[in-house]
Amino acid sequence: MNARGASKFFGSRNSKNVKSPLFHSMEPTGPLEQVPLTRKPSNLSVISSSTATSLYWSSSHQYHLENIPDDVLREIANWCNPATNLRVSLACKRLAILFRPYLYNSVDLAYTDLCRAGLKVFSQRPTLTRYIKILILKPNRNSGWTKSLDKSIDEVWIIDVLQNIASQGDLPLLTTFKWYGKELPKDSFWLTLRTHCPDLRNIGTSVGQKTLQAFKSDDHLFAFRNLTGFHLYTQVVERWTMFNYQMERDLPETLWEMLFDSQALEELTLDGTCFSDANAWNLKPVFSGRWPGLRRLALGNVFYDDSTDNDNSVCKFLQEHSNLEQISSLGNMSYSPTAMACLVSLPKLQTYRGKLQQLKDGGGLTQIRNIILTPIC
């Protein structure tokens, strides 16, 4: 049964004998067959459980849920948002099992208690992690705020749990992993991900005082290849406690080799901002990179003066990356008036994230649709 046939199931929500349909037809645009398959409908929703338990093909043919083929239900799930899929999966065991790939496709454990609860479940039921493609962890996210209600969590325990799950082959579909902890995970963790997650192409991690300048050329973090995204940064809260560091320390050559070899790179974040106006890392080599498909760029402070040579480096880099859609100025990063003029002239730029003072040199911002103002930190 195709999408045209499936849509007729949803058109009978007003039938007298209907008790609990799961979906209804789109209104006011009409049934599903009138919606182009190139665009997902935005208003598919779940009907209250107090309505009918069966779906109707027509006034003379009744179809129960168990009569709907799995492929039709999967097609429905593919067109629905995560919240809708979650509610539908609660209807019965069959749907709960069938919808698992859509429920666990992207997992964002956004605070400490959620990390603790989620990882306990995954450690006891590792089969659930086999559906995860995107995994984002934010343990101890608010640890720097005195009024935070979050209890601290052992980040070493988190990494050990994930490393064990990955080493058992239970993260086979993972494509994106981002870590927002206090410290960089141990190096063997990255080796495990690289070995057992063959599709992993987008990685990100925060660093803390202990790991800020502890990188080595043979770190497994820098042994990935063909990345589509790479993100290395200090936490906004934790950076205020970072006093002991060497300004603009060179990052290992293996990091730059990894990035320069990743010609399919679409996202890049590099931000070593610490307590003062200084950057802990020398980020100037980034302007030597050329990534034709780069769409999102986020940089911490790179230059400390507005020299002509620096402006030329920035402008040349921006001109070579005309597909950029989003640029973020992190930490103390700032663009000179000349560089800012090059930035806003990018033909596809839609989003700028940075401090308000940067916009005074922006000139015409006609093509930019989103401006996100950040604090001075």
Short mmCIF file of C-alpha atoms in Angstrom, two decimals:
data_model
loop_
_atom_site.label_atom_id
_atom_site.label_comp_id
_atom_site.label_asym_id
_atom_site.label_seq_id
_atom_site.Cartn_x
_atom_site.Cartn_y
_atom_site.Cartn_z
CA MET A 1 0.00 0.00 0.00
CA ASN A 2 1.45 3.40 -0.98
CA ALA A 3 1.07 6.88 0.48
CA ARG A 4 -2.05 7.46 -1.64
CA GLY A 5 -3.76 4.44 -0.16
CA ALA A 6 -2.57 5.21 3.35
CA SER A 7 -4.03 8.68 3.17
CA LYS A 8 -7.52 7.26 2.72
CA PHE A 9 -7.24 5.67 6.12
CA PHE A 10 -7.04 9.14 7.59
CA GLY A 11 -9.97 10.64 5.75
CA SER A 12 -12.68 8.89 7.76
CA ARG A 13 -12.16 10.44 11.19
CA ASN A 14 -15.80 11.59 11.26
CA SER A 15 -17.27 8.16 10.58
CA LYS A 16 -19.95 7.21 13.14
CA ASN A 17 -18.37 3.89 14.14
CA VAL A 18 -14.85 5.27 14.55
CA LYS A 19 -13.50 4.67 18.06
CA SER A 20 -9.76 5.55 18.10
CA PRO A 21 -7.89 6.42 14.89
CA LEU A 22 -4.23 7.22 15.26
CA PHE A 23 -3.99 9.88 12.60
CA HIS A 24 -6.30 12.21 10.74
CA SER A 25 -6.10 13.71 7.28
CA MET A 26 -4.38 17.02 6.74
CA GLU A 27 -6.56 20.10 6.92
CA PRO A 28 -7.16 22.37 5.13
CA THR A 29 -4.77 21.17 2.41
CA GLY A 30 -6.67 17.94 1.78
CA PRO A 31 -5.61 14.29 1.86
CA LEU A 32 -2.01 13.13 1.82
CA GLU A 33 -1.94 12.33 -1.88
CA GLN A 34 -2.26 16.05 -2.65
CA VAL A 35 0.91 16.89 -0.70
CA PRO A 36 4.18 16.74 -2.68
CA LEU A 37 6.41 13.98 -1.31
CA THR A 38 9.37 16.36 -1.43
CA ARG A 39 8.02 18.23 1.60
CA LYS A 40 6.99 16.76 4.93
CA PRO A 41 3.53 17.74 6.14
CA SER A 42 3.78 19.85 9.25
CA ASN A 43 0.42 19.20 10.88
CA LEU A 44 0.08 15.42 11.08
CA SER A 45 -1.13 14.80 14.61
CA VAL A 46 -2.47 12.14 16.90
CA ILE A 47 -6.15 11.88 17.75
CA SER A 48 -7.23 11.49 21.36
CA SER A 49 -7.42 7.92 22.67
CA SER A 50 -11.09 8.51 23.40
CA THR A 51 -11.86 8.30 19.68
CA ALA A 52 -12.22 5.17 17.57
CA THR A 53 -9.93 2.10 17.55
CA SER A 54 -10.34 1.29 13.89
CA LEU A 55 -9.59 3.01 10.61
CA TYR A 56 -11.82 3.06 7.55
CA TRP A 57 -11.05 2.66 3.88
CA SER A 58 -14.57 3.67 2.97
CA SER A 59 -18.02 3.66 4.51
CA SER A 60 -18.45 -0.01 3.56
CA HIS A 61 -14.97 -1.41 4.39
CA GLN A 62 -13.54 -1.39 7.90
CA TYR A 63 -9.77 -1.75 8.50
CA HIS A 64 -8.33 -2.45 11.95
CA LEU A 65 -4.86 -1.39 13.01
CA GLU A 66 -3.53 -4.94 12.73
CA ASN A 67 -4.51 -4.95 9.04
CA ILE A 68 -2.20 -2.06 8.19
CA PRO A 69 1.11 -3.32 6.74
CA ASP A 70 4.34 -2.44 8.54
CA ASP A 71 5.72 -0.55 5.56
CA VAL A 72 2.72 1.80 5.58
CA LEU A 73 3.19 2.50 9.29
CA ARG A 74 6.89 3.15 8.74
CA GLU A 75 6.04 5.59 5.97
CA ILE A 76 3.67 7.37 8.34
CA ALA A 77 6.35 7.53 11.05
CA ASN A 78 8.81 8.96 8.56
CA TRP A 79 6.48 11.89 7.92
CA CYS A 80 5.74 12.64 11.58
CA ASN A 81 7.70 14.60 14.14
CA PRO A 82 9.30 12.85 17.17
CA ALA A 83 6.57 13.93 19.60
CA THR A 84 3.87 12.43 17.39
CA ASN A 85 5.81 9.19 16.97
CA LEU A 86 6.24 8.94 20.73
CA ARG A 87 2.51 9.28 21.37
CA VAL A 88 1.69 6.76 18.66
CA SER A 89 4.22 4.26 20.02
CA LEU A 90 2.33 4.23 23.33
CA ALA A 91 -0.80 2.86 21.63
CA CYS A 92 0.33 -0.78 21.58
CA LYS A 93 3.39 -3.03 21.75
CA ARG A 94 3.51 -3.53 17.99
CA LEU A 95 3.80 0.20 17.33
CA ALA A 96 6.30 0.62 20.16
CA ILE A 97 8.62 -1.91 18.52
CA LEU A 98 7.97 -0.68 14.99
CA PHE A 99 8.64 2.96 15.85
CA ARG A 100 11.87 2.42 17.81
CA PRO A 101 14.14 3.47 14.92
CA TYR A 102 12.32 6.81 14.79
CA LEU A 103 12.22 7.31 18.57
CA TYR A 104 15.92 6.63 19.13
CA ASN A 105 17.26 8.08 15.89
CA SER A 106 18.44 11.24 17.69
CA VAL A 107 19.17 11.27 21.44
CA ASP A 108 19.96 14.53 23.25
CA LEU A 109 20.62 14.03 26.98
CA ALA A 110 20.55 17.72 27.76
CA TYR A 111 21.20 17.81 31.51
CA THR A 112 22.79 15.81 34.31
CA ASP A 113 19.79 13.84 35.57
CA LEU A 114 18.80 12.94 32.04
CA CYS A 115 22.31 11.68 31.31
CA ARG A 116 22.22 9.55 34.44
CA ALA A 117 18.78 8.06 33.74
CA GLY A 118 19.34 7.58 30.02
CA LEU A 119 22.68 5.84 30.36
CA LYS A 120 21.34 3.50 33.02
CA VAL A 121 18.61 2.44 30.61
CA PHE A 122 21.07 2.04 27.74
CA SER A 123 23.49 0.02 29.87
CA GLN A 124 20.66 -2.37 30.81
CA ARG A 125 19.07 -2.44 27.36
CA PRO A 126 21.90 -1.87 24.85
CA THR A 127 19.69 -3.06 21.99
CA LEU A 128 18.00 0.36 22.09
CA THR A 129 21.26 2.07 21.23
CA ARG A 130 21.45 0.18 17.95
CA TYR A 131 19.00 2.71 16.50
CA ILE A 132 20.93 5.83 17.57
CA LYS A 133 22.39 7.95 14.78
CA ILE A 134 22.88 11.22 16.67
CA LEU A 135 24.02 11.24 20.30
CA ILE A 136 24.53 14.48 22.26
CA LEU A 137 25.56 14.42 25.93
CA LYS A 138 25.58 17.45 28.25
CA PRO A 139 26.62 16.24 31.72
CA ASN A 140 27.31 18.78 34.47
CA ARG A 141 26.06 21.42 32.08
CA ASN A 142 25.11 23.90 34.83
CA SER A 143 27.81 22.96 37.32
CA GLY A 144 29.22 26.47 37.36
CA TRP A 145 26.00 28.11 38.53
CA THR A 146 25.54 28.20 42.31
CA LYS A 147 21.75 27.89 42.07
CA SER A 148 21.79 24.90 39.77
CA LEU A 149 19.65 22.01 41.04
CA ASP A 150 21.57 19.47 38.97
CA LYS A 151 23.62 17.01 40.97
CA SER A 152 27.08 16.41 39.58
CA ILE A 153 27.73 13.19 37.72
CA ASP A 154 30.91 11.19 37.26
CA GLU A 155 31.91 11.86 33.67
CA VAL A 156 34.36 8.96 33.73
CA TRP A 157 31.42 6.63 34.45
CA ILE A 158 29.51 8.07 31.48
CA ILE A 159 32.41 7.48 29.11
CA ASP A 160 33.00 3.97 30.47
CA VAL A 161 29.33 3.06 29.88
CA LEU A 162 29.39 4.41 26.33
CA GLN A 163 32.72 2.80 25.56
CA ASN A 164 31.41 -0.56 26.72
CA ILE A 165 28.25 -0.18 24.61
CA ALA A 166 30.24 0.83 21.53
CA SER A 167 32.82 -1.94 21.96
CA GLN A 168 29.98 -4.49 21.95
CA GLY A 169 28.89 -3.21 18.55
CA ASP A 170 25.72 -1.60 19.87
CA LEU A 171 26.24 1.81 18.22
CA PRO A 172 26.51 0.62 14.61
CA LEU A 173 24.51 3.49 13.07
CA LEU A 174 26.12 6.37 14.97
CA THR A 175 26.93 9.26 12.62
CA THR A 176 27.18 12.19 15.07
CA PHE A 177 28.58 12.37 18.60
CA LYS A 178 28.94 15.57 20.64
CA TRP A 179 30.21 15.87 24.20
CA TYR A 180 29.63 18.89 26.45
CA GLY A 181 31.35 17.71 29.63
CA LYS A 182 33.80 19.42 31.95
CA GLU A 183 36.74 17.55 30.48
CA LEU A 184 37.73 15.82 27.26
CA PRO A 185 36.95 12.06 27.31
CA LYS A 186 39.90 9.70 27.61
CA ASP A 187 41.75 8.97 24.40
CA SER A 188 40.85 5.26 24.24
CA PHE A 189 37.19 6.27 23.98
CA TRP A 190 37.80 7.91 20.59
CA LEU A 191 39.64 4.82 19.39
CA THR A 192 36.62 2.70 20.35
CA LEU A 193 34.23 4.99 18.47
CA ARG A 194 36.47 5.07 15.41
CA THR A 195 36.79 1.29 15.42
CA HIS A 196 33.20 0.26 16.13
CA CYS A 197 31.17 3.14 14.62
CA PRO A 198 32.03 3.01 10.90
CA ASP A 199 29.56 5.74 9.93
CA LEU A 200 30.73 8.28 12.53
CA ARG A 201 31.54 11.44 10.58
CA ASN A 202 30.56 14.33 12.88
CA ILE A 203 32.34 14.62 16.24
CA GLY A 204 32.53 17.33 18.87
CA THR A 205 33.97 17.68 22.35
CA SER A 206 34.58 20.26 25.04
CA VAL A 207 37.82 20.49 26.99
CA GLY A 208 38.61 21.61 30.53
CA GLN A 209 41.56 22.87 32.52
CA LYS A 210 43.20 19.44 32.63
CA THR A 211 42.92 18.76 28.91
CA LEU A 212 42.97 22.29 27.46
CA GLN A 213 46.59 22.03 26.34
CA ALA A 214 47.28 18.34 26.83
CA PHE A 215 46.79 17.34 23.20
CA LYS A 216 49.38 15.07 21.62
CA SER A 217 50.08 14.34 17.98
CA ASP A 218 49.17 10.67 18.39
CA ASP A 219 45.78 11.31 20.03
CA HIS A 220 43.05 9.11 18.56
CA LEU A 221 40.75 12.13 18.49
CA PHE A 222 42.77 13.38 15.52
CA ALA A 223 42.86 10.06 13.66
CA PHE A 224 39.39 10.31 12.09
CA ARG A 225 39.11 10.84 8.36
CA ASN A 226 36.46 12.04 5.90
CA LEU A 227 34.60 14.01 8.56
CA THR A 228 31.53 16.10 7.79
CA GLY A 229 31.71 17.94 11.11
CA PHE A 230 34.34 18.70 13.76
CA HIS A 231 33.85 20.74 16.94
CA LEU A 232 36.45 21.55 19.63
CA TYR A 233 35.62 24.12 22.30
CA THR A 234 35.79 25.22 25.93
CA GLN A 235 32.58 25.33 27.97
CA VAL A 236 31.21 28.84 28.50
CA VAL A 237 30.81 28.26 32.25
CA GLU A 238 34.01 26.31 32.83
CA ARG A 239 36.26 28.69 30.85
CA TRP A 240 36.07 31.21 33.69
CA THR A 241 38.10 28.85 35.89
CA MET A 242 40.88 28.33 33.34
CA PHE A 243 43.82 30.43 34.51
CA ASN A 244 46.84 28.21 33.86
CA TYR A 245 47.48 28.03 30.15
CA GLN A 246 49.84 29.23 27.47
CA MET A 247 48.38 31.74 25.03
CA GLU A 248 47.99 30.66 21.41
CA ARG A 249 49.62 27.31 21.83
CA ASP A 250 49.92 25.37 18.57
CA LEU A 251 47.53 22.49 18.13
CA PRO A 252 48.98 19.19 16.87
CA GLU A 253 49.67 18.99 13.15
CA THR A 254 47.61 15.79 13.08
CA LEU A 255 44.50 17.84 13.87
CA TRP A 256 45.04 20.07 10.85
CA GLU A 257 45.89 17.07 8.67
CA MET A 258 42.62 15.44 9.72
CA LEU A 259 40.65 18.58 8.88
CA PHE A 260 42.41 19.31 5.59
CA ASP A 261 41.89 15.70 4.49
CA SER A 262 38.15 15.96 5.22
CA GLN A 263 37.07 17.61 1.99
CA ALA A 264 33.41 16.87 2.69
CA LEU A 265 33.46 18.99 5.86
CA GLU A 266 30.20 20.90 6.36
CA GLU A 267 30.48 22.08 9.99
CA LEU A 268 33.52 23.39 11.87
CA THR A 269 33.83 24.79 15.40
CA LEU A 270 37.15 25.83 16.97
CA ASP A 271 37.05 27.89 20.17
CA GLY A 272 39.72 27.89 22.86
CA THR A 273 38.48 30.96 24.71
CA CYS A 274 39.55 31.12 28.36
CA PHE A 275 39.25 33.53 31.28
CA SER A 276 41.04 36.49 29.71
CA ASP A 277 40.77 37.93 26.23
CA ALA A 278 43.27 35.35 25.05
CA ASN A 279 42.73 32.15 23.12
CA ALA A 280 44.54 29.06 24.37
CA TRP A 281 45.04 27.78 20.82
CA ASN A 282 46.62 29.17 17.70
CA LEU A 283 43.79 28.94 15.17
CA LYS A 284 45.42 30.78 12.27
CA PRO A 285 45.99 27.58 10.23
CA VAL A 286 42.22 27.23 9.81
CA PHE A 287 42.33 29.91 7.12
CA SER A 288 44.54 27.63 5.02
CA GLY A 289 41.74 25.09 4.75
CA ARG A 290 39.45 24.76 1.76
CA TRP A 291 36.17 22.90 2.16
CA PRO A 292 33.78 23.41 -0.79
CA GLY A 293 30.74 22.21 1.14
CA LEU A 294 31.33 24.13 4.38
CA ARG A 295 27.99 25.52 5.59
CA ARG A 296 28.53 26.32 9.28
CA LEU A 297 31.61 27.99 10.75
CA ALA A 298 32.14 28.93 14.41
CA LEU A 299 35.47 30.39 15.54
CA GLY A 300 36.91 31.75 18.76
CA ASN A 301 39.44 34.56 18.72
CA VAL A 302 41.99 34.12 15.93
CA PHE A 303 43.68 37.52 15.57
CA TYR A 304 44.50 40.22 18.09
CA ASP A 305 44.96 43.07 15.64
CA ASP A 306 43.32 44.28 12.44
CA SER A 307 46.32 44.17 10.14
CA THR A 308 45.98 44.15 6.37
CA ASP A 309 47.50 40.67 6.18
CA ASN A 310 44.93 39.33 8.63
CA ASP A 311 42.07 40.95 6.73
CA ASN A 312 43.34 39.45 3.49
CA SER A 313 43.50 35.98 5.04
CA VAL A 314 39.94 36.20 6.35
CA CYS A 315 38.48 37.65 3.15
CA LYS A 316 40.23 35.12 0.93
CA PHE A 317 38.97 32.30 3.13
CA LEU A 318 35.39 33.59 3.07
CA GLN A 319 35.45 34.10 -0.69
CA GLU A 320 36.55 30.48 -1.14
CA HIS A 321 33.60 29.29 0.96
CA SER A 322 30.60 30.80 -0.77
CA ASN A 323 28.29 28.04 0.53
CA LEU A 324 28.51 29.28 4.12
CA GLU A 325 25.03 29.66 5.60
CA GLN A 326 25.82 30.25 9.27
CA ILE A 327 28.77 32.02 10.93
CA SER A 328 29.33 32.32 14.67
CA SER A 329 31.82 34.56 16.47
CA LEU A 330 32.55 32.76 19.73
CA GLY A 331 34.32 34.00 22.83
CA ASN A 332 36.29 37.11 21.95
CA MET A 333 36.32 36.57 18.21
CA SER A 334 35.75 39.76 16.25
CA TYR A 335 35.94 40.74 12.61
CA SER A 336 37.47 43.98 11.38
CA PRO A 337 35.25 46.29 9.27
CA THR A 338 36.99 44.97 6.14
CA ALA A 339 36.50 41.33 7.12
CA MET A 340 32.91 42.00 8.18
CA ALA A 341 32.17 43.45 4.75
CA CYS A 342 33.46 40.23 3.17
CA LEU A 343 31.39 38.19 5.59
CA VAL A 344 28.05 39.85 4.89
CA SER A 345 28.65 39.63 1.13
CA LEU A 346 28.46 35.83 1.22
CA PRO A 347 25.59 34.91 -1.13
CA LYS A 348 24.06 32.14 1.03
CA LEU A 349 24.65 33.54 4.52
CA GLN A 350 21.41 33.41 6.50
CA THR A 351 22.45 33.31 10.17
CA TYR A 352 24.98 35.33 12.13
CA ARG A 353 25.75 34.64 15.78
CA GLY A 354 27.91 37.07 17.70
CA LYS A 355 28.08 40.22 19.78
CA LEU A 356 25.99 43.29 19.02
CA GLN A 357 29.03 45.52 18.52
CA GLN A 358 30.03 43.42 15.49
CA LEU A 359 26.94 44.45 13.57
CA LYS A 360 27.90 48.13 13.44
CA ASP A 361 30.35 47.28 10.67
CA GLY A 362 27.96 44.92 8.94
CA GLY A 363 26.63 47.37 6.40
CA GLY A 364 23.80 45.83 4.40
CA LEU A 365 22.46 42.68 6.04
CA THR A 366 19.63 42.17 3.59
CA GLN A 367 20.15 38.43 3.02
CA ILE A 368 20.61 37.53 6.72
CA ARG A 369 17.42 36.12 8.22
CA ASN A 370 18.60 35.22 11.74
CA ILE A 371 20.77 37.19 14.16
CA ILE A 372 21.67 35.58 17.49
CA LEU A 373 23.26 37.96 19.99
CA THR A 374 25.71 36.43 22.45
CA PRO A 375 27.08 37.73 25.77
CA ILE A 376 30.63 38.97 26.07
CA CYS A 377 32.24 35.76 27.30
#
